[in-house]
Amino acid sequence: MSEWVPGQHVLTPREAEEMAAHHMRQLGHPDASANPGRGADGGLDVTARHALAQVKFRGGRAGRPDLQRLYGARADRTDLELWFFTGPGYSDEAVEYADRHAMVLFTFDLAGALTPANHAAAEVLDRATALLASGGSPDRPRPAPRPHGPVDDLDSRREPDDRSDRWWDGPQHAAPEPEYAGWHWVSPGRAVRRNALLVVGLLAGAAAWLVGAYRDRLHALAADVADLTGRTVDVGELFVWCSGVALGAVVLYVVQVAVMFRLGKHPLKVPVRARRRGRTRRRQAALR
């Protein structure tokens, strides 16, 4: 099959791999080539001397397991960059994992236009833009992407309908920038993880209230359990234990929130990066 060219729609997995290899050659890996049929063998859809890449053409958003398979395919070659291309986007856990391991994440549309999905990808674009603007060669830019964290300070994803900033050759979301324009709510699962101490405190408090409200019934139930099993259940001790867990969890949660605000974070929100249209226009002019 002939090589994918800009403007050609990406309709098959093979074309998606060719598209990814094409962009990698333009973005610093001139020897990148697609490997048909290799994806199922270890996630190596595109290989280069200094990089490996996986392309996810169908299905939902790429998750952490998809990135872990690519990370494992690198084995002990820690000098290789890891790139991932997908259309639907990435889960929060996948972006967190990629930021910890300096993986480069891009999304693409049917026209083959790329959008950076994390900070490492934005750095790759910045280096390639500067290199092309100065008339440099497409040799591998230095330095390689660095791990970033925590992910709360790097969340650069856009709302799906934000098309005010575009570059390359198709509909785009804006690329991440170092300034922040505001905050947006985190996903429910992420909110629960951040506020796990509060959830534990509420559950323990509810248990303590139930023990206190139905004390007589629980005493009768404890007596029945003692008759059947010979084991004594102390309702009063259960109440004290639940109350202690509730109080301890709430106190620790208050401390956690105080530390988060001290560090400029929020228990339910993450910062949104600001857009700089002038810089995007310079990328557009340099890469066309």
PDB file of C-alpha atoms in Angstrom:
ATOM      1  CA  MET A   1       0.000   0.000   0.000  1.00  0.00           C
ATOM      2  CA  SER A   2       1.278   3.491  -0.799  1.00  0.00           C
ATOM      3  CA  GLU A   3       2.295   5.791   2.016  1.00  0.00           C
ATOM      4  CA  TRP A   4      -0.399   7.892   3.655  1.00  0.00           C
ATOM      5  CA  VAL A   5      -0.261  11.551   2.590  1.00  0.00           C
ATOM      6  CA  PRO A   6      -1.767  14.642   4.310  1.00  0.00           C
ATOM      7  CA  GLY A   7      -5.351  15.251   3.262  1.00  0.00           C
ATOM      8  CA  GLN A   8      -6.103  11.566   2.725  1.00  0.00           C
ATOM      9  CA  HIS A   9      -8.772  10.255   5.103  1.00  0.00           C
ATOM     10  CA  VAL A  10      -7.734   7.608   7.615  1.00  0.00           C
ATOM     11  CA  LEU A  11     -10.189   4.742   7.115  1.00  0.00           C
ATOM     12  CA  THR A  12      -8.278   1.580   8.063  1.00  0.00           C
ATOM     13  CA  PRO A  13      -5.834   0.531  10.805  1.00  0.00           C
ATOM     14  CA  ARG A  14      -3.060   0.307   8.208  1.00  0.00           C
ATOM     15  CA  GLU A  15      -3.686   3.885   7.092  1.00  0.00           C
ATOM     16  CA  ALA A  16      -3.689   5.003  10.716  1.00  0.00           C
ATOM     17  CA  GLU A  17      -0.266   3.406  11.217  1.00  0.00           C
ATOM     18  CA  GLU A  18       1.062   5.055   8.059  1.00  0.00           C
ATOM     19  CA  MET A  19      -0.365   8.390   9.251  1.00  0.00           C
ATOM     20  CA  ALA A  20       1.360   8.017  12.643  1.00  0.00           C
ATOM     21  CA  ALA A  21       4.682   7.129  11.000  1.00  0.00           C
ATOM     22  CA  HIS A  22       4.369  10.142   8.670  1.00  0.00           C
ATOM     23  CA  HIS A  23       3.847  12.528  11.581  1.00  0.00           C
ATOM     24  CA  MET A  24       6.668  10.973  13.604  1.00  0.00           C
ATOM     25  CA  ARG A  25       9.044  11.568  10.695  1.00  0.00           C
ATOM     26  CA  GLN A  26       8.021  15.216  10.627  1.00  0.00           C
ATOM     27  CA  LEU A  27       8.246  15.585  14.399  1.00  0.00           C
ATOM     28  CA  GLY A  28      11.779  14.338  14.943  1.00  0.00           C
ATOM     29  CA  HIS A  29      12.090  10.654  13.968  1.00  0.00           C
ATOM     30  CA  PRO A  30      12.976  10.600  10.239  1.00  0.00           C
ATOM     31  CA  ASP A  31      13.417   6.812  10.168  1.00  0.00           C
ATOM     32  CA  ALA A  32       9.957   5.990  11.588  1.00  0.00           C
ATOM     33  CA  SER A  33       8.132   3.267   9.657  1.00  0.00           C
ATOM     34  CA  ALA A  34       4.826   1.438  10.099  1.00  0.00           C
ATOM     35  CA  ASN A  35       4.887  -2.260  10.997  1.00  0.00           C
ATOM     36  CA  PRO A  36       1.706  -3.923   9.672  1.00  0.00           C
ATOM     37  CA  GLY A  37       0.451  -6.765  11.813  1.00  0.00           C
ATOM     38  CA  ARG A  38       2.773  -6.038  14.751  1.00  0.00           C
ATOM     39  CA  GLY A  39       0.244  -4.301  17.034  1.00  0.00           C
ATOM     40  CA  ALA A  40      -1.202  -7.497  18.474  1.00  0.00           C
ATOM     41  CA  ASP A  41       2.306  -8.806  19.118  1.00  0.00           C
ATOM     42  CA  GLY A  42       3.394  -6.103  21.526  1.00  0.00           C
ATOM     43  CA  GLY A  43       1.923  -2.769  20.596  1.00  0.00           C
ATOM     44  CA  LEU A  44       4.662  -1.845  18.105  1.00  0.00           C
ATOM     45  CA  ASP A  45       2.692  -0.349  15.223  1.00  0.00           C
ATOM     46  CA  VAL A  46       5.469   2.126  14.370  1.00  0.00           C
ATOM     47  CA  THR A  47       9.179   1.807  15.098  1.00  0.00           C
ATOM     48  CA  ALA A  48      12.130   4.159  14.790  1.00  0.00           C
ATOM     49  CA  ARG A  49      15.712   4.103  15.959  1.00  0.00           C
ATOM     50  CA  HIS A  50      14.858   6.219  18.994  1.00  0.00           C
ATOM     51  CA  ALA A  51      11.121   5.612  19.455  1.00  0.00           C
ATOM     52  CA  LEU A  52       8.280   3.097  19.509  1.00  0.00           C
ATOM     53  CA  ALA A  53       4.620   3.874  18.883  1.00  0.00           C
ATOM     54  CA  GLN A  54       1.216   2.249  19.142  1.00  0.00           C
ATOM     55  CA  VAL A  55      -1.861   3.299  17.166  1.00  0.00           C
ATOM     56  CA  LYS A  56      -5.379   2.627  18.469  1.00  0.00           C
ATOM     57  CA  PHE A  57      -7.713   3.014  15.531  1.00  0.00           C
ATOM     58  CA  ARG A  58     -11.003   1.567  16.819  1.00  0.00           C
ATOM     59  CA  GLY A  59     -12.805   1.336  20.140  1.00  0.00           C
ATOM     60  CA  GLY A  60     -13.278   3.793  22.986  1.00  0.00           C
ATOM     61  CA  ARG A  61     -10.773   5.993  24.713  1.00  0.00           C
ATOM     62  CA  ALA A  62      -7.307   4.567  25.334  1.00  0.00           C
ATOM     63  CA  GLY A  63      -6.891   3.492  28.945  1.00  0.00           C
ATOM     64  CA  ARG A  64      -3.978   2.869  31.239  1.00  0.00           C
ATOM     65  CA  PRO A  65      -3.711  -0.844  30.234  1.00  0.00           C
ATOM     66  CA  ASP A  66      -3.142   0.208  26.600  1.00  0.00           C
ATOM     67  CA  LEU A  67      -0.232   2.417  27.636  1.00  0.00           C
ATOM     68  CA  GLN A  68       1.139  -0.239  29.990  1.00  0.00           C
ATOM     69  CA  ARG A  69       1.350  -2.716  27.091  1.00  0.00           C
ATOM     70  CA  LEU A  70       3.365  -0.209  25.076  1.00  0.00           C
ATOM     71  CA  TYR A  71       5.600   0.491  28.082  1.00  0.00           C
ATOM     72  CA  GLY A  72       6.184  -3.239  28.516  1.00  0.00           C
ATOM     73  CA  ALA A  73       7.015  -3.668  24.827  1.00  0.00           C
ATOM     74  CA  ARG A  74      10.009  -1.361  25.288  1.00  0.00           C
ATOM     75  CA  ALA A  75      11.530  -3.868  27.765  1.00  0.00           C
ATOM     76  CA  ASP A  76      14.943  -2.645  28.959  1.00  0.00           C
ATOM     77  CA  ARG A  77      15.415  -0.127  26.098  1.00  0.00           C
ATOM     78  CA  THR A  78      14.849   2.878  28.351  1.00  0.00           C
ATOM     79  CA  ASP A  79      16.457   5.179  25.764  1.00  0.00           C
ATOM     80  CA  LEU A  80      13.459   4.777  23.437  1.00  0.00           C
ATOM     81  CA  GLU A  81      10.676   7.347  23.430  1.00  0.00           C
ATOM     82  CA  LEU A  82       7.136   5.961  23.634  1.00  0.00           C
ATOM     83  CA  TRP A  83       4.413   7.538  21.465  1.00  0.00           C
ATOM     84  CA  PHE A  84       0.711   6.705  21.373  1.00  0.00           C
ATOM     85  CA  PHE A  85      -1.881   7.749  18.777  1.00  0.00           C
ATOM     86  CA  THR A  86      -5.644   7.337  19.111  1.00  0.00           C
ATOM     87  CA  GLY A  87      -8.809   8.938  17.800  1.00  0.00           C
ATOM     88  CA  PRO A  88     -11.288   8.897  20.735  1.00  0.00           C
ATOM     89  CA  GLY A  89      -8.865  10.291  23.347  1.00  0.00           C
ATOM     90  CA  TYR A  90      -7.502   9.075  26.691  1.00  0.00           C
ATOM     91  CA  SER A  91      -8.845   8.351  30.161  1.00  0.00           C
ATOM     92  CA  ASP A  92      -7.638  10.398  33.144  1.00  0.00           C
ATOM     93  CA  GLU A  93      -5.687   7.382  34.422  1.00  0.00           C
ATOM     94  CA  ALA A  94      -3.969   6.960  31.044  1.00  0.00           C
ATOM     95  CA  VAL A  95      -2.809  10.590  30.976  1.00  0.00           C
ATOM     96  CA  GLU A  96      -1.542  10.315  34.560  1.00  0.00           C
ATOM     97  CA  TYR A  97       0.407   7.167  33.664  1.00  0.00           C
ATOM     98  CA  ALA A  98       1.856   8.774  30.523  1.00  0.00           C
ATOM     99  CA  ASP A  99       2.994  11.855  32.416  1.00  0.00           C
ATOM    100  CA  ARG A 100       4.798   9.709  34.975  1.00  0.00           C
ATOM    101  CA  HIS A 101       6.668   7.789  32.253  1.00  0.00           C
ATOM    102  CA  ALA A 102       7.315  10.620  29.746  1.00  0.00           C
ATOM    103  CA  MET A 103       5.074   9.040  27.089  1.00  0.00           C
ATOM    104  CA  VAL A 104       3.941  11.217  24.166  1.00  0.00           C
ATOM    105  CA  LEU A 105       0.157  11.171  23.601  1.00  0.00           C
ATOM    106  CA  PHE A 106      -1.590  12.407  20.457  1.00  0.00           C
ATOM    107  CA  THR A 107      -5.148  12.188  19.193  1.00  0.00           C
ATOM    108  CA  PHE A 108      -6.030  12.288  15.506  1.00  0.00           C
ATOM    109  CA  ASP A 109      -9.149  12.787  13.418  1.00  0.00           C
ATOM    110  CA  LEU A 110     -10.209  11.115  10.168  1.00  0.00           C
ATOM    111  CA  ALA A 111      -8.262  13.702   8.169  1.00  0.00           C
ATOM    112  CA  GLY A 112      -5.079  12.669   9.985  1.00  0.00           C
ATOM    113  CA  ALA A 113      -4.740  15.930  11.909  1.00  0.00           C
ATOM    114  CA  LEU A 114      -2.961  15.625  15.264  1.00  0.00           C
ATOM    115  CA  THR A 115      -3.795  17.135  18.649  1.00  0.00           C
ATOM    116  CA  PRO A 116      -1.409  16.913  21.633  1.00  0.00           C
ATOM    117  CA  ALA A 117      -3.069  15.166  24.579  1.00  0.00           C
ATOM    118  CA  ASN A 118      -0.417  15.762  27.243  1.00  0.00           C
ATOM    119  CA  HIS A 119       2.495  18.027  28.088  1.00  0.00           C
ATOM    120  CA  ALA A 120       5.153  15.776  26.532  1.00  0.00           C
ATOM    121  CA  ALA A 121       3.347  15.902  23.167  1.00  0.00           C
ATOM    122  CA  ALA A 122       3.136  19.696  23.371  1.00  0.00           C
ATOM    123  CA  GLU A 123       6.897  19.832  24.003  1.00  0.00           C
ATOM    124  CA  VAL A 124       7.510  17.678  20.915  1.00  0.00           C
ATOM    125  CA  LEU A 125       5.454  20.112  18.813  1.00  0.00           C
ATOM    126  CA  ASP A 126       7.240  23.130  20.261  1.00  0.00           C
ATOM    127  CA  ARG A 127      10.673  21.688  19.453  1.00  0.00           C
ATOM    128  CA  ALA A 128       9.657  20.637  15.944  1.00  0.00           C
ATOM    129  CA  THR A 129       8.096  24.057  15.277  1.00  0.00           C
ATOM    130  CA  ALA A 130      11.200  25.887  16.440  1.00  0.00           C
ATOM    131  CA  LEU A 131      13.444  23.575  14.391  1.00  0.00           C
ATOM    132  CA  LEU A 132      11.458  23.986  11.172  1.00  0.00           C
ATOM    133  CA  ALA A 133      11.075  27.727  11.664  1.00  0.00           C
ATOM    134  CA  SER A 134      14.857  28.073  11.934  1.00  0.00           C
ATOM    135  CA  GLY A 135      15.436  25.973   8.824  1.00  0.00           C
ATOM    136  CA  GLY A 136      16.870  23.008  10.743  1.00  0.00           C
ATOM    137  CA  SER A 137      16.918  19.390   9.641  1.00  0.00           C
ATOM    138  CA  PRO A 138      14.382  16.816  10.840  1.00  0.00           C
ATOM    139  CA  ASP A 139      16.967  15.037  13.019  1.00  0.00           C
ATOM    140  CA  ARG A 140      15.743  13.873  16.375  1.00  0.00           C
ATOM    141  CA  PRO A 141      15.232  16.967  18.592  1.00  0.00           C
ATOM    142  CA  ARG A 142      16.869  17.098  22.024  1.00  0.00           C
ATOM    143  CA  PRO A 143      16.137  16.788  24.859  1.00  0.00           C
ATOM    144  CA  ALA A 144      13.659  13.920  24.919  1.00  0.00           C
ATOM    145  CA  PRO A 145      10.307  14.395  26.697  1.00  0.00           C
ATOM    146  CA  ARG A 146      10.659  14.431  30.477  1.00  0.00           C
ATOM    147  CA  PRO A 147       8.291  12.964  33.048  1.00  0.00           C
ATOM    148  CA  HIS A 148       5.891  15.500  34.491  1.00  0.00           C
ATOM    149  CA  GLY A 149       3.750  15.520  37.583  1.00  0.00           C
ATOM    150  CA  PRO A 150       1.541  15.689  39.342  1.00  0.00           C
ATOM    151  CA  VAL A 151      -0.971  15.331  36.562  1.00  0.00           C
ATOM    152  CA  ASP A 152      -3.269  17.933  38.158  1.00  0.00           C
ATOM    153  CA  ASP A 153      -0.759  20.585  37.104  1.00  0.00           C
ATOM    154  CA  LEU A 154      -0.598  19.252  33.550  1.00  0.00           C
ATOM    155  CA  ASP A 155      -4.186  18.658  32.549  1.00  0.00           C
ATOM    156  CA  SER A 156      -4.322  20.194  29.074  1.00  0.00           C
ATOM    157  CA  ARG A 157      -7.343  18.598  27.495  1.00  0.00           C
ATOM    158  CA  ARG A 158      -9.977  20.780  25.845  1.00  0.00           C
ATOM    159  CA  GLU A 159     -13.709  20.731  25.701  1.00  0.00           C
ATOM    160  CA  PRO A 160     -14.816  18.801  22.580  1.00  0.00           C
ATOM    161  CA  ASP A 161     -16.404  21.848  20.943  1.00  0.00           C
ATOM    162  CA  ASP A 162     -13.419  24.199  21.425  1.00  0.00           C
ATOM    163  CA  ARG A 163     -12.179  24.839  17.886  1.00  0.00           C
ATOM    164  CA  SER A 164     -11.107  28.474  18.190  1.00  0.00           C
ATOM    165  CA  ASP A 165      -7.385  27.575  17.938  1.00  0.00           C
ATOM    166  CA  ARG A 166      -6.242  25.343  15.082  1.00  0.00           C
ATOM    167  CA  TRP A 167      -2.988  24.267  13.490  1.00  0.00           C
ATOM    168  CA  TRP A 168      -1.751  21.646  11.045  1.00  0.00           C
ATOM    169  CA  ASP A 169      -4.328  20.636   8.423  1.00  0.00           C
ATOM    170  CA  GLY A 170      -7.642  19.738  10.090  1.00  0.00           C
ATOM    171  CA  PRO A 171     -10.083  20.496  12.937  1.00  0.00           C
ATOM    172  CA  GLN A 172      -8.104  20.779  16.166  1.00  0.00           C
ATOM    173  CA  HIS A 173      -8.391  21.460  19.850  1.00  0.00           C
ATOM    174  CA  ALA A 174      -5.958  23.984  21.228  1.00  0.00           C
ATOM    175  CA  ALA A 175      -2.523  22.760  22.313  1.00  0.00           C
ATOM    176  CA  PRO A 176      -1.533  22.995  25.990  1.00  0.00           C
ATOM    177  CA  GLU A 177       0.249  26.116  27.159  1.00  0.00           C
ATOM    178  CA  PRO A 178       2.055  26.918  30.417  1.00  0.00           C
ATOM    179  CA  GLU A 179      -0.502  29.465  31.637  1.00  0.00           C
ATOM    180  CA  TYR A 180      -3.859  28.579  33.209  1.00  0.00           C
ATOM    181  CA  ALA A 181      -7.215  30.092  32.331  1.00  0.00           C
ATOM    182  CA  GLY A 182      -9.384  28.608  35.085  1.00  0.00           C
ATOM    183  CA  TRP A 183     -10.586  25.308  36.526  1.00  0.00           C
ATOM    184  CA  HIS A 184     -12.838  22.449  35.501  1.00  0.00           C
ATOM    185  CA  TRP A 185     -14.455  19.635  37.465  1.00  0.00           C
ATOM    186  CA  VAL A 186     -12.714  16.285  37.679  1.00  0.00           C
ATOM    187  CA  SER A 187     -14.416  13.009  36.774  1.00  0.00           C
ATOM    188  CA  PRO A 188     -16.582  11.309  39.469  1.00  0.00           C
ATOM    189  CA  GLY A 189     -14.103   8.476  39.955  1.00  0.00           C
ATOM    190  CA  ARG A 190     -11.230  10.870  40.383  1.00  0.00           C
ATOM    191  CA  ALA A 191     -13.276  12.986  42.805  1.00  0.00           C
ATOM    192  CA  VAL A 192     -13.959   9.922  44.971  1.00  0.00           C
ATOM    193  CA  ARG A 193     -10.267   9.013  45.036  1.00  0.00           C
ATOM    194  CA  ARG A 194      -9.271  12.531  46.049  1.00  0.00           C
ATOM    195  CA  ASN A 195     -11.913  12.630  48.762  1.00  0.00           C
ATOM    196  CA  ALA A 196     -11.624   9.032  49.969  1.00  0.00           C
ATOM    197  CA  LEU A 197     -11.082  10.116  53.592  1.00  0.00           C
ATOM    198  CA  LEU A 198     -14.315  12.103  53.524  1.00  0.00           C
ATOM    199  CA  VAL A 199     -16.201   9.117  52.101  1.00  0.00           C
ATOM    200  CA  VAL A 200     -14.779   6.857  54.827  1.00  0.00           C
ATOM    201  CA  GLY A 201     -15.726   9.398  57.497  1.00  0.00           C
ATOM    202  CA  LEU A 202     -19.285   9.710  56.221  1.00  0.00           C
ATOM    203  CA  LEU A 203     -19.754   5.953  56.026  1.00  0.00           C
ATOM    204  CA  ALA A 204     -18.330   5.421  59.533  1.00  0.00           C
ATOM    205  CA  GLY A 205     -20.484   8.271  60.865  1.00  0.00           C
ATOM    206  CA  ALA A 206     -23.581   6.753  59.286  1.00  0.00           C
ATOM    207  CA  ALA A 207     -22.705   3.383  60.840  1.00  0.00           C
ATOM    208  CA  ALA A 208     -22.282   4.997  64.274  1.00  0.00           C
ATOM    209  CA  TRP A 209     -25.654   6.730  63.931  1.00  0.00           C
ATOM    210  CA  LEU A 210     -27.361   3.476  62.983  1.00  0.00           C
ATOM    211  CA  VAL A 211     -25.801   1.682  65.952  1.00  0.00           C
ATOM    212  CA  GLY A 212     -27.004   4.424  68.291  1.00  0.00           C
ATOM    213  CA  ALA A 213     -30.487   4.638  66.774  1.00  0.00           C
ATOM    214  CA  TYR A 214     -31.128   0.876  66.836  1.00  0.00           C
ATOM    215  CA  ARG A 215     -29.212   0.038  69.991  1.00  0.00           C
ATOM    216  CA  ASP A 216     -31.995  -2.065  71.561  1.00  0.00           C
ATOM    217  CA  ARG A 217     -32.484  -4.146  68.427  1.00  0.00           C
ATOM    218  CA  LEU A 218     -28.732  -4.634  68.079  1.00  0.00           C
ATOM    219  CA  HIS A 219     -28.494  -5.763  71.713  1.00  0.00           C
ATOM    220  CA  ALA A 220     -31.184  -8.381  71.022  1.00  0.00           C
ATOM    221  CA  LEU A 221     -29.398  -9.420  67.811  1.00  0.00           C
ATOM    222  CA  ALA A 222     -26.078  -9.642  69.678  1.00  0.00           C
ATOM    223  CA  ALA A 223     -27.713 -11.904  72.286  1.00  0.00           C
ATOM    224  CA  ASP A 224     -29.016 -14.189  69.522  1.00  0.00           C
ATOM    225  CA  VAL A 225     -25.563 -14.320  67.937  1.00  0.00           C
ATOM    226  CA  ALA A 226     -24.034 -15.177  71.315  1.00  0.00           C
ATOM    227  CA  ASP A 227     -26.541 -18.024  71.808  1.00  0.00           C
ATOM    228  CA  LEU A 228     -25.855 -19.459  68.354  1.00  0.00           C
ATOM    229  CA  THR A 229     -22.082 -19.012  68.113  1.00  0.00           C
ATOM    230  CA  GLY A 230     -20.916 -18.456  71.653  1.00  0.00           C
ATOM    231  CA  ARG A 231     -19.268 -15.176  70.595  1.00  0.00           C
ATOM    232  CA  THR A 232     -20.148 -11.970  72.443  1.00  0.00           C
ATOM    233  CA  VAL A 233     -20.718  -8.789  70.451  1.00  0.00           C
ATOM    234  CA  ASP A 234     -20.355  -5.538  72.413  1.00  0.00           C
ATOM    235  CA  VAL A 235     -22.712  -2.989  70.840  1.00  0.00           C
ATOM    236  CA  GLY A 236     -21.227  -0.151  72.853  1.00  0.00           C
ATOM    237  CA  GLU A 237     -17.728  -0.975  71.670  1.00  0.00           C
ATOM    238  CA  LEU A 238     -18.960  -1.092  68.067  1.00  0.00           C
ATOM    239  CA  PHE A 239     -20.469   2.390  68.470  1.00  0.00           C
ATOM    240  CA  VAL A 240     -17.241   3.798  69.904  1.00  0.00           C
ATOM    241  CA  TRP A 241     -15.165   2.200  67.138  1.00  0.00           C
ATOM    242  CA  CYS A 242     -17.361   3.595  64.328  1.00  0.00           C
ATOM    243  CA  SER A 243     -17.394   7.044  65.941  1.00  0.00           C
ATOM    244  CA  GLY A 244     -13.618   7.028  66.290  1.00  0.00           C
ATOM    245  CA  VAL A 245     -13.086   6.049  62.662  1.00  0.00           C
ATOM    246  CA  ALA A 246     -15.499   8.767  61.517  1.00  0.00           C
ATOM    247  CA  LEU A 247     -13.839  11.462  63.610  1.00  0.00           C
ATOM    248  CA  GLY A 248     -10.320  10.420  62.600  1.00  0.00           C
ATOM    249  CA  ALA A 249     -11.150  10.306  58.888  1.00  0.00           C
ATOM    250  CA  VAL A 250     -12.804  13.739  58.945  1.00  0.00           C
ATOM    251  CA  VAL A 251      -9.858  15.308  60.816  1.00  0.00           C
ATOM    252  CA  LEU A 252      -7.374  13.813  58.345  1.00  0.00           C
ATOM    253  CA  TYR A 253      -9.533  14.992  55.428  1.00  0.00           C
ATOM    254  CA  VAL A 254      -9.521  18.559  56.755  1.00  0.00           C
ATOM    255  CA  VAL A 255      -5.724  18.404  56.973  1.00  0.00           C
ATOM    256  CA  GLN A 256      -5.522  17.006  53.430  1.00  0.00           C
ATOM    257  CA  VAL A 257      -7.708  19.781  52.017  1.00  0.00           C
ATOM    258  CA  ALA A 258      -5.675  22.422  53.858  1.00  0.00           C
ATOM    259  CA  VAL A 259      -2.467  21.044  52.336  1.00  0.00           C
ATOM    260  CA  MET A 260      -4.031  20.902  48.860  1.00  0.00           C
ATOM    261  CA  PHE A 261      -5.124  24.534  48.999  1.00  0.00           C
ATOM    262  CA  ARG A 262      -1.696  25.465  50.337  1.00  0.00           C
ATOM    263  CA  LEU A 263      -0.206  23.866  47.208  1.00  0.00           C
ATOM    264  CA  GLY A 264      -2.688  25.646  44.941  1.00  0.00           C
ATOM    265  CA  LYS A 265      -4.843  22.584  44.265  1.00  0.00           C
ATOM    266  CA  HIS A 266      -8.533  21.836  44.686  1.00  0.00           C
ATOM    267  CA  PRO A 267     -10.196  18.596  45.903  1.00  0.00           C
ATOM    268  CA  LEU A 268     -12.741  18.626  43.064  1.00  0.00           C
ATOM    269  CA  LYS A 269     -11.164  20.657  40.257  1.00  0.00           C
ATOM    270  CA  VAL A 270      -8.032  20.823  38.097  1.00  0.00           C
ATOM    271  CA  PRO A 271      -6.604  23.845  36.240  1.00  0.00           C
ATOM    272  CA  VAL A 272      -7.322  24.453  32.565  1.00  0.00           C
ATOM    273  CA  ARG A 273      -4.493  25.790  30.455  1.00  0.00           C
ATOM    274  CA  ALA A 274      -4.844  29.116  28.707  1.00  0.00           C
ATOM    275  CA  ARG A 275      -4.665  29.429  24.928  1.00  0.00           C
ATOM    276  CA  ARG A 276      -2.228  31.704  23.152  1.00  0.00           C
ATOM    277  CA  ARG A 277      -3.370  32.251  19.608  1.00  0.00           C
ATOM    278  CA  GLY A 278      -0.194  33.980  18.444  1.00  0.00           C
ATOM    279  CA  ARG A 279       1.917  30.940  19.272  1.00  0.00           C
ATOM    280  CA  THR A 280      -0.567  28.634  17.553  1.00  0.00           C
ATOM    281  CA  ARG A 281      -0.434  30.750  14.411  1.00  0.00           C
ATOM    282  CA  ARG A 282       3.371  30.530  14.398  1.00  0.00           C
ATOM    283  CA  ARG A 283       3.107  26.724  14.606  1.00  0.00           C
ATOM    284  CA  GLN A 284       0.616  26.740  11.744  1.00  0.00           C
ATOM    285  CA  ALA A 285       2.885  28.852   9.546  1.00  0.00           C
ATOM    286  CA  ALA A 286       6.000  26.826  10.304  1.00  0.00           C
ATOM    287  CA  LEU A 287       4.545  23.368   9.818  1.00  0.00           C
ATOM    288  CA  ARG A 288       2.711  23.901   6.563  1.00  0.00           C
TER     289      ARG A 288
END
